Short mmCIF file of C-alpha atoms and ligand atoms in Angstrom, two decimals:
data_model
loop_
_atom_site.label_atom_id
_atom_site.label_comp_id
_atom_site.label_asym_id
_atom_site.label_seq_id
_atom_site.Cartn_x
_atom_site.Cartn_y
_atom_site.Cartn_z
CA MET A 24 95.86 103.46 120.76
CA ARG A 25 95.77 103.03 116.94
CA ILE A 26 94.99 106.48 115.59
CA GLY A 27 94.12 106.56 111.89
CA VAL A 28 94.47 109.75 109.90
CA LEU A 29 93.31 110.52 106.37
CA THR A 30 93.12 113.51 104.06
CA ALA A 31 90.16 113.59 101.66
CA GLY A 32 88.92 115.82 98.83
CA GLY A 33 91.23 118.30 97.10
CA ASP A 34 94.68 118.74 98.62
CA ALA A 35 95.61 122.03 100.30
CA PRO A 36 98.84 123.51 101.62
CA GLY A 37 99.02 122.85 105.36
CA LEU A 38 97.74 119.26 105.36
CA ASN A 39 101.16 117.89 106.21
CA ALA A 40 101.51 120.34 109.08
CA ALA A 41 98.24 119.03 110.55
CA ILE A 42 99.26 115.37 110.11
CA ARG A 43 102.60 116.14 111.74
CA SER A 44 100.93 117.90 114.65
CA ILE A 45 98.69 114.91 115.40
CA GLY A 46 101.53 112.43 114.87
CA ILE A 47 104.24 114.09 116.95
CA MET A 48 101.86 114.24 119.91
CA ALA A 49 100.71 110.67 119.39
CA PHE A 50 104.30 109.36 119.31
CA ARG A 51 105.17 111.44 122.38
CA ASP A 52 102.37 109.68 124.27
CA GLY A 53 103.19 106.19 122.97
CA HIS A 54 100.31 105.83 120.47
CA GLU A 55 100.46 104.48 116.92
CA LEU A 56 99.64 106.63 113.90
CA ILE A 57 98.20 104.85 110.88
CA GLY A 58 98.26 106.89 107.67
CA ILE A 59 95.31 105.98 105.42
CA GLU A 60 96.18 106.46 101.77
CA ASN A 61 94.04 108.40 99.30
CA GLY A 62 91.25 109.51 101.59
CA TRP A 63 88.07 107.46 101.94
CA ALA A 64 89.22 105.19 99.11
CA GLY A 65 91.82 103.78 101.52
CA LEU A 66 89.04 102.55 103.82
CA ALA A 67 86.28 101.76 101.35
CA ASN A 68 88.39 99.29 99.35
CA ASP A 69 91.20 97.07 100.62
CA PHE A 70 92.50 98.68 103.80
CA ALA A 71 95.30 101.03 102.71
CA GLY A 72 96.77 102.06 106.03
CA ARG A 73 100.45 102.09 106.92
CA ASP A 74 102.18 102.71 110.21
CA LEU A 75 103.80 106.12 110.14
CA THR A 76 107.06 106.73 111.99
CA PRO A 77 108.55 109.93 113.42
CA ASN A 78 110.84 109.89 110.37
CA ASP A 79 107.84 110.17 108.05
CA LEU A 80 106.87 113.38 109.81
CA SER A 81 110.29 114.95 109.83
CA GLY A 82 110.70 118.10 107.74
CA ILE A 83 107.14 118.15 106.40
CA VAL A 84 105.70 121.18 108.18
CA GLY A 85 106.51 123.39 105.20
CA GLN A 86 105.66 120.88 102.47
CA GLY A 87 102.53 121.35 100.39
CA GLY A 88 100.22 118.53 99.31
CA THR A 89 99.63 115.57 101.59
CA LEU A 90 102.04 112.76 102.33
CA LEU A 91 99.05 110.40 102.54
CA GLY A 92 97.70 111.16 99.09
CA THR A 93 94.09 112.17 98.65
CA ALA A 94 91.17 111.55 96.31
CA ARG A 95 87.72 112.74 95.46
CA TYR A 96 86.03 109.45 96.16
CA ASP A 97 82.29 109.00 95.96
CA LEU A 98 81.42 106.77 98.92
CA ASP A 99 77.87 106.25 97.72
CA SER A 100 79.02 104.60 94.51
CA PRO A 101 79.71 101.72 94.47
CA GLU A 102 76.91 101.04 96.90
CA GLY A 103 78.04 100.00 100.32
CA GLY A 104 81.13 102.23 100.35
CA ARG A 105 80.12 103.84 103.61
CA LEU A 106 79.55 100.47 105.26
CA HIS A 107 82.99 99.31 104.17
CA VAL A 108 84.44 102.39 105.82
CA LEU A 109 82.57 101.68 109.05
CA LYS A 110 83.86 98.11 109.01
CA ALA A 111 87.44 99.14 108.27
CA ILE A 112 87.47 101.61 111.17
CA ASP A 113 86.09 98.94 113.46
CA GLU A 114 88.61 96.31 112.36
CA HIS A 115 91.78 98.35 112.02
CA LEU A 116 91.60 101.50 114.13
CA ASP A 117 90.69 102.78 117.57
CA VAL A 118 89.83 106.21 116.21
CA LEU A 119 89.93 108.04 112.87
CA VAL A 120 90.92 111.67 112.29
CA ALA A 121 89.45 112.85 108.98
CA ILE A 122 90.98 116.01 107.56
CA GLY A 123 88.82 117.57 104.87
CA GLY A 124 86.21 120.06 103.73
CA ASP A 125 82.42 119.97 103.72
CA GLY A 126 82.03 116.69 101.77
CA THR A 127 84.52 114.93 104.05
CA GLN A 128 82.95 116.26 107.22
CA ARG A 129 79.47 115.23 106.12
CA ILE A 130 80.83 111.68 105.90
CA SER A 131 82.58 112.08 109.27
CA TYR A 132 79.29 113.20 110.78
CA TRP A 133 77.44 110.23 109.29
CA LEU A 134 80.08 107.84 110.63
CA ALA A 135 79.91 109.44 114.07
CA GLU A 136 76.12 109.14 114.04
CA CYS A 137 76.60 105.44 113.32
CA GLY A 138 78.72 105.23 116.46
CA ALA A 139 82.19 105.26 114.85
CA PRO A 140 85.00 107.03 116.75
CA VAL A 141 85.72 109.91 114.38
CA VAL A 142 87.21 113.38 114.84
CA GLY A 143 87.23 115.94 111.99
CA VAL A 144 89.76 118.62 111.05
CA PRO A 145 88.67 121.54 108.82
CA LYS A 146 90.46 121.86 105.48
CA THR A 147 89.52 123.62 102.27
CA LEU A 148 91.14 126.50 100.51
CA ASP A 149 87.62 127.58 99.52
CA ASN A 150 87.13 128.56 103.20
CA ASP A 151 83.45 127.74 102.91
CA LEU A 152 83.08 125.30 105.79
CA ILE A 153 80.32 126.62 107.99
CA GLY A 154 81.07 127.42 111.64
CA THR A 155 84.80 128.09 111.41
CA ASP A 156 86.70 131.28 110.65
CA TYR A 157 89.55 129.33 109.10
CA CYS A 158 90.20 126.23 107.01
CA ILE A 159 93.62 124.77 106.23
CA GLY A 160 94.91 126.07 102.89
CA PHE A 161 92.90 129.28 102.61
CA ASP A 162 95.66 131.66 103.64
CA THR A 163 98.12 130.20 101.14
CA ALA A 164 95.58 130.46 98.32
CA VAL A 165 94.84 134.09 99.20
CA SER A 166 98.57 134.88 99.30
CA ILE A 167 99.07 133.34 95.87
CA VAL A 168 96.18 135.36 94.43
CA ALA A 169 97.55 138.55 95.99
CA GLU A 170 101.05 137.90 94.67
CA SER A 171 99.66 137.15 91.22
CA LEU A 172 97.77 140.44 91.21
CA ASP A 173 100.96 142.28 92.20
CA ARG A 174 102.65 140.75 89.18
CA LEU A 175 99.75 141.35 86.82
CA TYR A 176 99.52 144.95 87.96
CA THR A 177 102.81 145.98 86.35
CA THR A 178 102.09 144.42 82.98
CA ALA A 179 98.47 145.63 83.01
CA ALA A 180 99.62 149.18 83.73
CA SER A 181 102.36 149.07 81.07
CA HIS A 182 99.94 147.92 78.35
CA HIS A 183 96.83 149.78 79.60
CA ARG A 184 94.98 146.47 79.58
CA VAL A 185 92.09 144.87 81.41
CA MET A 186 93.33 141.75 83.18
CA ILE A 187 90.76 139.15 84.13
CA VAL A 188 91.95 136.82 86.88
CA GLU A 189 89.89 133.69 87.58
CA THR A 190 90.26 132.17 91.03
CA MET A 191 89.11 128.94 92.68
CA GLY A 192 86.52 128.84 95.44
CA ARG A 193 83.64 126.71 94.19
CA ALA A 194 80.26 128.21 95.11
CA THR A 195 81.69 130.92 97.36
CA GLY A 196 83.87 133.96 96.75
CA TRP A 197 86.28 133.86 99.70
CA VAL A 198 89.47 133.30 97.70
CA ALA A 199 88.52 135.92 95.09
CA ALA A 200 87.37 138.49 97.64
CA MET A 201 90.24 138.20 100.12
CA GLY A 202 92.88 137.66 97.41
CA GLY A 203 91.47 140.63 95.51
CA LEU A 204 91.40 142.81 98.61
CA ALA A 205 95.00 141.94 99.44
CA GLY A 206 96.15 142.44 95.84
CA GLY A 207 94.31 145.71 95.20
CA ALA A 208 91.80 144.41 92.62
CA ASP A 209 89.83 147.05 90.73
CA LEU A 210 86.75 144.85 90.64
CA ILE A 211 85.86 141.53 92.29
CA VAL A 212 83.00 139.45 90.95
CA ILE A 213 81.81 136.69 93.28
CA PRO A 214 78.79 134.37 93.48
CA GLU A 215 77.41 136.00 96.63
CA PHE A 216 77.00 139.44 95.00
CA PRO A 217 76.27 138.88 91.30
CA MET A 218 76.99 141.59 88.74
CA THR A 219 75.60 141.79 85.22
CA MET A 220 77.92 142.19 82.25
CA ASP A 221 76.57 145.72 81.76
CA GLU A 222 77.56 146.60 85.32
CA ILE A 223 81.03 145.16 84.85
CA ILE A 224 81.59 147.08 81.62
CA ALA A 225 80.14 150.29 83.06
CA HIS A 226 82.65 150.02 85.92
CA LEU A 227 85.57 149.57 83.50
CA VAL A 228 84.42 152.51 81.36
CA LYS A 229 84.11 154.70 84.45
CA ARG A 230 87.58 153.72 85.65
CA ARG A 231 89.06 154.44 82.24
CA THR A 232 87.55 157.90 82.00
CA SER A 233 88.05 158.97 85.60
CA ARG A 234 91.01 157.05 86.99
CA SER A 235 93.03 154.60 85.01
CA ALA A 236 93.38 153.03 81.59
CA PHE A 237 94.03 149.59 83.09
CA SER A 238 91.99 147.43 85.42
CA ILE A 239 92.46 144.17 87.27
CA VAL A 240 89.22 142.22 87.59
CA VAL A 241 89.07 139.14 89.83
CA VAL A 242 86.35 136.67 88.91
CA ALA A 243 85.50 133.71 91.16
CA GLU A 244 85.13 130.43 89.25
CA GLY A 245 81.70 129.85 90.82
CA ILE A 246 79.85 132.91 89.48
CA ASN A 247 76.68 132.10 87.62
CA LEU A 248 77.26 132.41 83.88
CA GLY A 249 73.63 133.45 83.42
CA THR A 250 74.19 136.68 85.34
CA VAL A 251 76.99 137.74 82.97
CA GLY A 252 75.06 136.95 79.81
CA GLY A 253 75.99 133.31 79.30
CA VAL A 254 74.12 130.04 79.50
CA GLU A 255 74.47 128.15 82.74
CA SER A 256 74.56 124.37 83.00
CA SER A 257 71.29 122.96 84.30
CA GLU A 258 73.07 121.39 87.31
CA ILE A 259 74.03 124.84 88.50
CA THR A 260 70.80 126.64 87.65
CA SER A 261 68.89 123.99 89.58
CA GLY A 262 70.60 125.08 92.77
CA GLY A 263 73.56 122.74 93.23
CA ILE A 264 77.02 122.47 91.82
CA GLY A 265 77.12 118.69 92.12
CA GLY A 266 80.08 117.09 90.45
CA VAL A 267 80.57 119.93 87.95
CA ARG A 268 84.22 120.96 87.68
CA LEU A 269 83.65 124.67 87.86
CA ALA A 270 86.90 125.59 86.12
CA THR A 271 85.71 123.86 82.94
CA ARG A 272 82.97 126.51 82.59
CA GLY A 273 85.66 129.09 81.85
CA VAL A 274 83.99 132.08 83.48
CA GLY A 275 87.18 134.16 83.27
CA HIS A 276 87.52 133.70 79.51
CA PHE A 277 83.79 134.23 79.09
CA VAL A 278 83.80 137.59 80.90
CA ALA A 279 86.89 138.59 78.88
CA SER A 280 85.16 137.69 75.61
CA LYS A 281 82.17 139.85 76.51
CA ILE A 282 84.42 142.84 77.27
CA ASP A 283 86.21 142.22 73.97
CA GLU A 284 82.87 142.13 72.18
CA TYR A 285 81.90 145.48 73.73
CA GLY A 286 85.09 146.93 72.27
CA GLY A 287 87.57 149.60 73.24
CA PHE A 288 89.50 147.49 75.73
CA GLU A 289 92.46 145.21 75.31
CA VAL A 290 91.74 142.20 77.52
CA ARG A 291 93.84 139.29 78.77
CA THR A 292 92.84 136.40 81.02
CA THR A 293 94.79 134.48 83.66
CA VAL A 294 93.26 131.38 85.21
CA LEU A 295 95.20 130.77 88.42
CA GLY A 296 93.87 127.22 88.79
CA HIS A 297 95.89 124.72 90.78
CA LEU A 298 98.72 127.16 91.36
CA GLN A 299 96.48 128.28 94.24
CA ARG A 300 96.73 124.81 95.79
CA GLY A 301 100.33 123.90 95.10
CA GLY A 302 103.58 124.54 96.91
CA SER A 303 104.51 125.50 100.44
CA PRO A 304 101.93 126.65 102.98
CA THR A 305 102.25 130.14 104.46
CA ALA A 306 103.40 130.45 108.07
CA TYR A 307 99.79 131.28 109.00
CA ASP A 308 98.53 128.02 107.46
CA ARG A 309 101.28 126.04 109.18
CA ILE A 310 100.47 127.56 112.57
CA TRP A 311 96.71 127.07 112.37
CA ALA A 312 97.02 123.59 110.86
CA THR A 313 99.25 122.72 113.81
CA ARG A 314 96.75 124.22 116.25
CA VAL A 315 93.66 122.48 114.87
CA GLY A 316 95.65 119.24 114.57
CA ALA A 317 96.72 119.48 118.22
CA CYS A 318 93.15 120.16 119.32
CA ALA A 319 91.92 117.14 117.33
CA TYR A 320 94.58 115.02 119.03
CA ASP A 321 93.46 116.27 122.48
CA ALA A 322 89.90 115.22 121.59
CA VAL A 323 91.15 111.78 120.49
CA VAL A 324 92.96 111.06 123.74
CA ALA A 325 90.10 112.46 125.81
CA GLY A 326 87.74 110.04 124.00
CA LYS A 327 85.65 112.92 122.64
CA TYR A 328 84.38 111.68 119.29
CA GLY A 329 81.98 113.15 116.74
CA VAL A 330 83.70 116.53 117.13
CA ILE A 331 85.81 118.94 115.07
CA PRO A 332 88.13 121.76 116.15
CA LEU A 333 86.92 125.05 114.70
CA VAL A 334 88.59 128.45 114.70
CA ARG A 335 86.65 131.29 116.29
CA GLY A 336 88.60 134.53 116.36
CA ASN A 337 91.97 133.63 117.85
CA ASP A 338 90.81 130.45 119.56
CA VAL A 339 90.25 126.85 118.61
CA THR A 340 87.08 125.34 120.04
CA LEU A 341 85.81 121.79 119.87
CA GLU A 342 82.34 121.55 118.35
CA PRO A 343 80.05 118.69 117.32
CA LEU A 344 80.47 117.58 113.70
CA SER A 345 76.82 118.50 113.14
CA THR A 346 77.97 122.18 113.20
CA VAL A 347 79.71 121.75 109.84
CA ALA A 348 77.54 119.05 108.30
CA THR A 349 74.98 121.30 106.63
CA GLY A 350 75.15 124.69 104.97
CA GLN A 351 77.98 126.73 103.62
CA ARG A 352 79.83 129.81 104.77
CA HIS A 353 79.45 132.75 102.42
CA VAL A 354 81.25 136.08 102.12
CA PRO A 355 79.19 138.52 104.23
CA ARG A 356 77.93 141.79 102.77
CA GLU A 357 80.08 144.02 105.00
CA LEU A 358 83.27 142.31 103.86
CA TYR A 359 82.31 142.62 100.20
CA GLU A 360 81.43 146.28 100.76
CA LEU A 361 84.90 146.81 102.18
CA CYS A 362 86.38 145.27 99.00
CA SER A 363 84.13 147.49 96.86
CA ALA A 364 85.34 150.64 98.58
CA PHE A 365 88.61 150.22 96.64
CA PHE A 366 87.11 149.55 93.21
O1 F6P B 411 87.59 122.60 96.74
C1 F6P B 411 88.86 123.01 96.42
C2 F6P B 411 89.00 123.26 94.96
O2 F6P B 411 90.31 123.70 94.70
C3 F6P B 411 87.98 124.21 94.35
O3 F6P B 411 88.27 125.56 94.58
C4 F6P B 411 88.02 123.81 92.89
O4 F6P B 411 86.81 124.10 92.24
C5 F6P B 411 88.23 122.33 92.98
O5 F6P B 411 88.82 122.07 94.22
C6 F6P B 411 89.10 121.78 91.88
O6 F6P B 411 89.13 120.40 92.03
P1 F6P B 411 90.08 119.41 91.23
O7 F6P B 411 91.45 119.54 91.84
O8 F6P B 411 89.47 118.09 91.47
O9 F6P B 411 90.08 119.87 89.82
#
């Protein structure tokens, strides 16, 4: 069997562990593994697949990034991109395993609906894929945020400063909330539970008078600027985040500038950016990437297509791709309330 594998969208630590998991099992059973380069672009244009060997998979379980390369590729432009992908799968592969987040899995679902043999694997450090408790890359991102807060804590305390830390996460606050919880943040501002600038400043004033002269405030990149006294881009106010690169909105620096304007605080900003995506995956990411990869492989050899392995509690279950094709997973109120108990 010619099993194709691709990684699409933003990279995330743990992708190589998933590719390795699928590949080692495929080689064990005498199948071929075709690595598609640069995500959907490798199928929508000239076929960019190469036969992987066991050597390619050796020593990569702990390597970040993706050995296949990835891309944010808009399959609807140029027109016909999706049809090229369908054709390429038909001509070159017996089955395709697509590792990616919500955008990728929406394409996987569409392909499966068209009758293509496709199996998904959940990846996104944003952790916002609906229907699964875990996505490849999330644990590493959270660990990096937590470690950064540990480091910022000592300098914040020494200088009695307010430290604003901007995290990734797109329209959801998983990375900010869980990273902030693990790193002892004094305030976490996320899209799901908006705070006004007055509320943020009131919290800092209260902390300064009753508890501590310094504060660490985690701000998710996807918060609405309007709620903190700024002007939001029309793409975001109209309900979507489209192709807007959220980091360019600079919410961390904006919140810091407003605190500065209020006066009485010395403020510094750290934008963690792509540090949250780079480097080695945590053991947790390696283990779960291996588990979801293995489950995807089992589906492939069983001829179960149009499915994706999802994590529910401590188990991996195979679900239809339709489960992840619409909607988004948000931070629930009870989890945010737990974070708030430590503010
Ligand atoms: O979706 C993952 C993610 O890291 C988001 O958290 C972030 O907004 C985006 O990708 C950044 O994308 P790029 O690497 O294309 O700048």
